[in-house]
Short mmCIF file of N, CA and C in Angstrom, two decimals:
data_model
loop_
_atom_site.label_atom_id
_atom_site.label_comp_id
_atom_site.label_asym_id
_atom_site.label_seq_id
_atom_site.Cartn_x
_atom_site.Cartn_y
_atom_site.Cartn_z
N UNK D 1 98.11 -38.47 58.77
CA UNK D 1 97.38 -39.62 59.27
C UNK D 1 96.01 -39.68 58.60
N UNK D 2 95.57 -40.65 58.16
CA UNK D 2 94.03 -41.32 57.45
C UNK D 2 93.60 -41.94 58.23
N UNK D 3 92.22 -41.50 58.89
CA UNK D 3 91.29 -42.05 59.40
C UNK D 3 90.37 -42.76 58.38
N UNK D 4 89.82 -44.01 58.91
CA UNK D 4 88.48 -45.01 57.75
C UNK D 4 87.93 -45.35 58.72
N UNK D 5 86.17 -45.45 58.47
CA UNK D 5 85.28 -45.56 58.94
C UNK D 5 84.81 -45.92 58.60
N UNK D 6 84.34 -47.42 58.62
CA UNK D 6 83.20 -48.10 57.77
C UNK D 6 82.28 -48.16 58.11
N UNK D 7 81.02 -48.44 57.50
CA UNK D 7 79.82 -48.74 58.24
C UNK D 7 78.90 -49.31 56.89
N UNK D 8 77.82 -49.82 57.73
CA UNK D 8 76.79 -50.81 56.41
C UNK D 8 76.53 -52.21 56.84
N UNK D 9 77.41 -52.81 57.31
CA UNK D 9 77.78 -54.36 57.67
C UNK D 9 76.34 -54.69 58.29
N UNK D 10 76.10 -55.77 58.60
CA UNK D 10 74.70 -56.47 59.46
C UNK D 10 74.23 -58.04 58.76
N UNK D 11 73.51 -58.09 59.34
CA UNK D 11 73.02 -59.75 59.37
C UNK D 11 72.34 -59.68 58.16
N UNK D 12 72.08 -60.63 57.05
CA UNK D 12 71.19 -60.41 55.66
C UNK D 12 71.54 -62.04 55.86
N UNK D 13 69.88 -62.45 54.75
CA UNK D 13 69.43 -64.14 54.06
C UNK D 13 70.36 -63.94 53.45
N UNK D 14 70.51 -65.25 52.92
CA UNK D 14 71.69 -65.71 51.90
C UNK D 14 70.89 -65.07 50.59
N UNK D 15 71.46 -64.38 49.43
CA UNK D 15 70.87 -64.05 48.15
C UNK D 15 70.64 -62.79 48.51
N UNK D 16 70.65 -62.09 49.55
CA UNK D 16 70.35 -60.73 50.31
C UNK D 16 71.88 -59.42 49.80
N UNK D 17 70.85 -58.59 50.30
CA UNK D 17 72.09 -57.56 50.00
C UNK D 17 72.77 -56.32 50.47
N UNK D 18 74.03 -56.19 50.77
CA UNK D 18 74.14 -55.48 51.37
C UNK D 18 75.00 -54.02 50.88
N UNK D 19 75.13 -53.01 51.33
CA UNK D 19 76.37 -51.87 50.49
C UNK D 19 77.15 -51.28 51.83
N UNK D 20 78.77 -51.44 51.66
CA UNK D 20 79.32 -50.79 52.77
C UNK D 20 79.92 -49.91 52.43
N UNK D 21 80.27 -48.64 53.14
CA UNK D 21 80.67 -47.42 53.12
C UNK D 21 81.87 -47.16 53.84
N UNK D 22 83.14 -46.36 53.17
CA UNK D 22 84.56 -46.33 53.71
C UNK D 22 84.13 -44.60 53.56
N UNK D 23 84.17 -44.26 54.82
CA UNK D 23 84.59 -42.53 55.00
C UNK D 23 85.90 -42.60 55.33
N UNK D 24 86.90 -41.53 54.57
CA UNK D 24 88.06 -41.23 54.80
C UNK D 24 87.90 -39.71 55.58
N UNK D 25 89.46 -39.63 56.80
CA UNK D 25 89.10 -38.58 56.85
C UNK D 25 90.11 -37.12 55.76
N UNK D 26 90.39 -37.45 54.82
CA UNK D 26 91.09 -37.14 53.68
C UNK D 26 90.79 -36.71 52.36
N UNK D 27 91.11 -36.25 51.57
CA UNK D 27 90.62 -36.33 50.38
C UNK D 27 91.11 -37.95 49.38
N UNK D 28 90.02 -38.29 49.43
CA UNK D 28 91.02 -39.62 48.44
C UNK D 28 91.37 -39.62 46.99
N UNK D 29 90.58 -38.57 46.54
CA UNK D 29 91.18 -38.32 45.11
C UNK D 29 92.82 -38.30 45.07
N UNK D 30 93.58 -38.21 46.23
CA UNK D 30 94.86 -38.00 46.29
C UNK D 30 95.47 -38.99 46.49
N UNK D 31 94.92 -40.11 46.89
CA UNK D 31 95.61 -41.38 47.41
C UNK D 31 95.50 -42.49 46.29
N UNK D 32 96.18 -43.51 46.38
CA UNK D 32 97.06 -44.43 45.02
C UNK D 32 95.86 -44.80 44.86
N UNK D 33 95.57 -45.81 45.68
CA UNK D 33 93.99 -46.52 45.57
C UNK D 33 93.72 -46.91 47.40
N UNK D 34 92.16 -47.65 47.14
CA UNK D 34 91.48 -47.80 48.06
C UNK D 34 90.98 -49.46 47.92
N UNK D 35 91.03 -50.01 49.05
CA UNK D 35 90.39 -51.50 48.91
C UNK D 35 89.50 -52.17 50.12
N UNK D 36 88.72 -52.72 49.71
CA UNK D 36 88.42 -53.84 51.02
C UNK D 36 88.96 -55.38 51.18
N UNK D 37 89.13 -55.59 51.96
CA UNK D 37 89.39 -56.63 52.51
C UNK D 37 88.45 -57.38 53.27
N UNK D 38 88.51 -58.30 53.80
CA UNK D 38 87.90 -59.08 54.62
C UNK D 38 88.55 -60.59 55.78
N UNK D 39 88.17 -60.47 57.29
CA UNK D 39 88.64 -61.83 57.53
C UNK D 39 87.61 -62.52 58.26
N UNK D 40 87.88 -63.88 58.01
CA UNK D 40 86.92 -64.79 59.18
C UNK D 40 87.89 -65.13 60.56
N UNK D 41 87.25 -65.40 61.50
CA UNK D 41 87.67 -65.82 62.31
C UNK D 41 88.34 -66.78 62.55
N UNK D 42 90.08 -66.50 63.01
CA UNK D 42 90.45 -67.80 62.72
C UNK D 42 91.44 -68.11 61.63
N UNK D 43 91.25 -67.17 60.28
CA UNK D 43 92.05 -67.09 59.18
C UNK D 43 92.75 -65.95 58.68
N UNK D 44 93.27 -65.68 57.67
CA UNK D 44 94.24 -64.37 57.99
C UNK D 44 93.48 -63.55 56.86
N UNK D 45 93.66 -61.89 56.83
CA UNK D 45 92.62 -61.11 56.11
C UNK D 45 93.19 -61.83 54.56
N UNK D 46 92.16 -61.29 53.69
CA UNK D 46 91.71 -61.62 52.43
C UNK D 46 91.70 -60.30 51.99
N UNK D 47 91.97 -60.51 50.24
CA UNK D 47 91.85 -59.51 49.70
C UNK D 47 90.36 -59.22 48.68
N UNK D 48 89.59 -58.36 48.66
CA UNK D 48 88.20 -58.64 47.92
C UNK D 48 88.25 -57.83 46.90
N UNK D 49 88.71 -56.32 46.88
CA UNK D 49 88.25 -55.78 46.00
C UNK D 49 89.25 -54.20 45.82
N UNK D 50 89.89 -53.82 44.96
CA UNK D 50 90.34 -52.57 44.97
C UNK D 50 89.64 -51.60 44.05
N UNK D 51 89.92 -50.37 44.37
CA UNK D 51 89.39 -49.07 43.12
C UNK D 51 90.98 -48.61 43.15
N UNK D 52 91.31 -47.92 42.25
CA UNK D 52 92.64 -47.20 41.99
C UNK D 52 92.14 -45.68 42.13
N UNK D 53 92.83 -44.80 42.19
CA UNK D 53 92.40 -43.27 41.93
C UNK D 53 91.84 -42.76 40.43
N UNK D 54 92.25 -43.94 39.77
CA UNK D 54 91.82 -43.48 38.21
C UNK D 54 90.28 -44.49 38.12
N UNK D 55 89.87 -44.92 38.59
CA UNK D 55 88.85 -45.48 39.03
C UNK D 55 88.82 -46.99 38.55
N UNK D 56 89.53 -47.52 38.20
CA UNK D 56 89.90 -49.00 37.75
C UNK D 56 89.67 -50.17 39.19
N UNK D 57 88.63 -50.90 38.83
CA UNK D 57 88.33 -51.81 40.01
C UNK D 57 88.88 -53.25 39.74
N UNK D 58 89.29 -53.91 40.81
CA UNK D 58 89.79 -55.13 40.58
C UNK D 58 88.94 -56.06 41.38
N UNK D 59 88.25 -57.44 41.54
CA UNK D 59 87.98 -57.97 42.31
C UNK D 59 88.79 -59.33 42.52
N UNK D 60 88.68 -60.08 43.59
CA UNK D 60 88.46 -61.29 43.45
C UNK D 60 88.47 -62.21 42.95
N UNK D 61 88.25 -63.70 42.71
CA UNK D 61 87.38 -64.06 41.81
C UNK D 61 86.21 -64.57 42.66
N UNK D 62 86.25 -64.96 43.84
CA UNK D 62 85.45 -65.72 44.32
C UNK D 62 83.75 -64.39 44.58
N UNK D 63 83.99 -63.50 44.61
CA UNK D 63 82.88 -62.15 44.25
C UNK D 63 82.42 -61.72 42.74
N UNK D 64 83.77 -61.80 41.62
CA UNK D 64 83.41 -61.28 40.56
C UNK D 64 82.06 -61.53 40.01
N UNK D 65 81.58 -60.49 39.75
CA UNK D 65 79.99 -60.04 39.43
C UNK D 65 78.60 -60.17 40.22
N UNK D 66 78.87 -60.17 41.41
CA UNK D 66 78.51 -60.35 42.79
C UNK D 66 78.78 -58.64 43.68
N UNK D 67 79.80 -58.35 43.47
CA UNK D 67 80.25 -57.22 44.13
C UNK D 67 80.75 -56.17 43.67
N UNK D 68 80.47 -54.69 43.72
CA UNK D 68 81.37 -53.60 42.87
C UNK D 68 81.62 -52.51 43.89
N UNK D 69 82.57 -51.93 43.60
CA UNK D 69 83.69 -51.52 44.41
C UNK D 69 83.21 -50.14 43.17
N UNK D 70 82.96 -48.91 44.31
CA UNK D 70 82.80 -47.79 43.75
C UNK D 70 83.30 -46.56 44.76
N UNK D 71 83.47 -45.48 44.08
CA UNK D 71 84.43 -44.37 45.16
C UNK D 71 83.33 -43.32 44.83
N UNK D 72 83.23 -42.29 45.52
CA UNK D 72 82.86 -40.94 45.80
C UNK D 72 83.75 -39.77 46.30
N UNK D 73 84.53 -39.32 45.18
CA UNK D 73 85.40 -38.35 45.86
C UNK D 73 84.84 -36.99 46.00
N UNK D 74 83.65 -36.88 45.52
CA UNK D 74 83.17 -35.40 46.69
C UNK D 74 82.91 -35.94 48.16
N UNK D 75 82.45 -37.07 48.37
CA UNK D 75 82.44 -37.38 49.97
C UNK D 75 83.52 -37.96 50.43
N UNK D 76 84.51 -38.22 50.11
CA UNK D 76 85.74 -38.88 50.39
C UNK D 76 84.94 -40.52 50.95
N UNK D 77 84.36 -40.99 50.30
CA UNK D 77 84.07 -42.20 50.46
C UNK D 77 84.11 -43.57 49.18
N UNK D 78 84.23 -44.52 49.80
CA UNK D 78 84.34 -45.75 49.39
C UNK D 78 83.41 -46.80 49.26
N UNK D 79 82.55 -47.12 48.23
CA UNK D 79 81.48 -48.29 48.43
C UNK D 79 81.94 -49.44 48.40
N UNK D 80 81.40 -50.64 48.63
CA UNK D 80 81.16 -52.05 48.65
C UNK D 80 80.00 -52.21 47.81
N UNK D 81 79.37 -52.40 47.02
CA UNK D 81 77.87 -53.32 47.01
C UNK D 81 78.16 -54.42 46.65
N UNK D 82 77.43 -55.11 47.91
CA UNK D 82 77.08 -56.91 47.54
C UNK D 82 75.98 -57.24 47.72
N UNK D 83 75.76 -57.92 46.75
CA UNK D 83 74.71 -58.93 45.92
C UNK D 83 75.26 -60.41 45.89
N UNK D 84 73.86 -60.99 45.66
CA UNK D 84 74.08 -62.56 45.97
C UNK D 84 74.70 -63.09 46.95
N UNK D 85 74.47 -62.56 47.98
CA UNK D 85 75.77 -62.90 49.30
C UNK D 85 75.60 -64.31 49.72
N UNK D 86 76.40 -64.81 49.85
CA UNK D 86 76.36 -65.95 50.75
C UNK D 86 76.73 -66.19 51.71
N UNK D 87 76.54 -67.84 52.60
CA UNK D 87 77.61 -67.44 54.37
C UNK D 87 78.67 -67.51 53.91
N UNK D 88 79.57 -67.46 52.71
CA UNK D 88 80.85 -67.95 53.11
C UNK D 88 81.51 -66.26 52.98
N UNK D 89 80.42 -65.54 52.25
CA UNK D 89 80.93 -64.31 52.66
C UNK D 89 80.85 -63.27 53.97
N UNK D 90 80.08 -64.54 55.06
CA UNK D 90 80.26 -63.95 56.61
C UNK D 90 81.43 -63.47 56.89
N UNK D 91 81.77 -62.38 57.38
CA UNK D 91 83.59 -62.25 57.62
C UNK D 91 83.10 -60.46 58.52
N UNK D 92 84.74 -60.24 58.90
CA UNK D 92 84.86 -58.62 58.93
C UNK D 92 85.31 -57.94 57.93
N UNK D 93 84.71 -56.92 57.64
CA UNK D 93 85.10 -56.64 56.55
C UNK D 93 85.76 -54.76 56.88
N UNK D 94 87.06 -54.77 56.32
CA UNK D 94 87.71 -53.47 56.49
C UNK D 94 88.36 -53.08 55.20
N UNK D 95 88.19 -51.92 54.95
CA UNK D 95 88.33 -50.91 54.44
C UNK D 95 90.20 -50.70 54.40
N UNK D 96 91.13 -50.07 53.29
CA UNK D 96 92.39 -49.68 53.19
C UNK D 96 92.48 -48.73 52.39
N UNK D 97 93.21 -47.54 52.82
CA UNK D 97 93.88 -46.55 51.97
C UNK D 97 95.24 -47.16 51.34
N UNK D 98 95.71 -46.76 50.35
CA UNK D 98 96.93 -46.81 50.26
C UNK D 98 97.25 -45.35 49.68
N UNK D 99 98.21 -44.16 50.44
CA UNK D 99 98.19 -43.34 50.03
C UNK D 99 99.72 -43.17 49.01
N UNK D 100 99.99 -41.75 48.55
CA UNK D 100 101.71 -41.71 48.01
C UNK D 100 101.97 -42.19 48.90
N UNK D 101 103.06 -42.61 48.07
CA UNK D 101 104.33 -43.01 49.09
C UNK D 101 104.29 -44.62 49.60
N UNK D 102 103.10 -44.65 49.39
CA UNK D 102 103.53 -46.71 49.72
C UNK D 102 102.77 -46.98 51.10
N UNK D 103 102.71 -45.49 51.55
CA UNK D 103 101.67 -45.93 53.48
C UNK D 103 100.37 -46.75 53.08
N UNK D 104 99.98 -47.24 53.88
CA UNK D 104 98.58 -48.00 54.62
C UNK D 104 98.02 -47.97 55.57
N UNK D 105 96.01 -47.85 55.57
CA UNK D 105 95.97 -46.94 56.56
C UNK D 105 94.54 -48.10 56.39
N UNK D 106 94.31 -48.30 57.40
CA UNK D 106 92.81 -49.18 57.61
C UNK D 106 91.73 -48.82 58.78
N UNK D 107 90.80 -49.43 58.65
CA UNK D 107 89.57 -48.73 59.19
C UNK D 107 89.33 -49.72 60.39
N UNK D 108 88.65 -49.63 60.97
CA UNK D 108 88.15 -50.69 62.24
C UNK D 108 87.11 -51.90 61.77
N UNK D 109 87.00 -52.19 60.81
CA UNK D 109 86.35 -52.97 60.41
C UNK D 109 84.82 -53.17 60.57
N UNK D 110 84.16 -53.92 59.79
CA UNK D 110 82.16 -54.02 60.10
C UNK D 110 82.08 -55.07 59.46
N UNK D 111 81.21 -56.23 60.75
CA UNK D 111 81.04 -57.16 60.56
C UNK D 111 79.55 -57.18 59.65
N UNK D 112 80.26 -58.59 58.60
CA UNK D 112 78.90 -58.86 57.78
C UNK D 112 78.86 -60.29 57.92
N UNK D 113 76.93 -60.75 58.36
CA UNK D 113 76.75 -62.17 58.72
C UNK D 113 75.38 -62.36 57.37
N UNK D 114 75.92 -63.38 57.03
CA UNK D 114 75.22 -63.96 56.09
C UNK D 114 74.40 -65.59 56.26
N UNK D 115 73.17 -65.43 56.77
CA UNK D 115 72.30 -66.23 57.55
C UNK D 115 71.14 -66.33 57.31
N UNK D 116 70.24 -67.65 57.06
CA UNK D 116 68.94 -67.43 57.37
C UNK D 116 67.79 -68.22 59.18
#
């Protein structure tokens, strides 16, 4: 079983910035890849951003060069940084393992509000 723990999320101006953090309770150097997601209220989750174990990041497009998706496998953690945020990137935003084998394992999510 993979525990995720995010944290970072909070209220920021539009153009503001924020970085969120995925603690696994695992080693993730071992797992396929890692991603965030995001949903608004109301609509069904979204996909934002993956790292692979070989460290290959994918985004979006509606983030590309706005957001980077970085790992820390001495802390078994997962970054977010966003830049240039806007409201439409208000949402919850959660965290996914995907380990061998094809499982999926997600975090409780942290809300990010983008407001002035």
């Amino acid at each position: 079983q993979v525990q995720l723990v995010e944290s970072g999320g909070g209220l920021v101006q539009p153009g503001g910035s924020l970085r969120l953090s995925c603690a696994a309770s695992g080693s993730i150097s071992s797992y396929y890849a890692m991603g965030w997601y995001r949903q608004i209220s109301g609509k069904q989750r979204e996909y934002v951003a993956t790292i692979t174990s070989g460290g290959t990041p994918t985004y979006v497009d509606s983030v590309w060069g706005r957001f980077t998706i970085s790992r820390d496998n001495a802390k078994n953690t997962v970054y977010l940084q966003m830049n240039s945020l806007k409201p439409q990137d208000t949402a919850v935003y959660y965290c996914k393992a995907v380990v061998r084998g094809g499982r999926e394992f997600w975090g409780q999510g942290t809300q990010v509000t983008v407001s002035s």
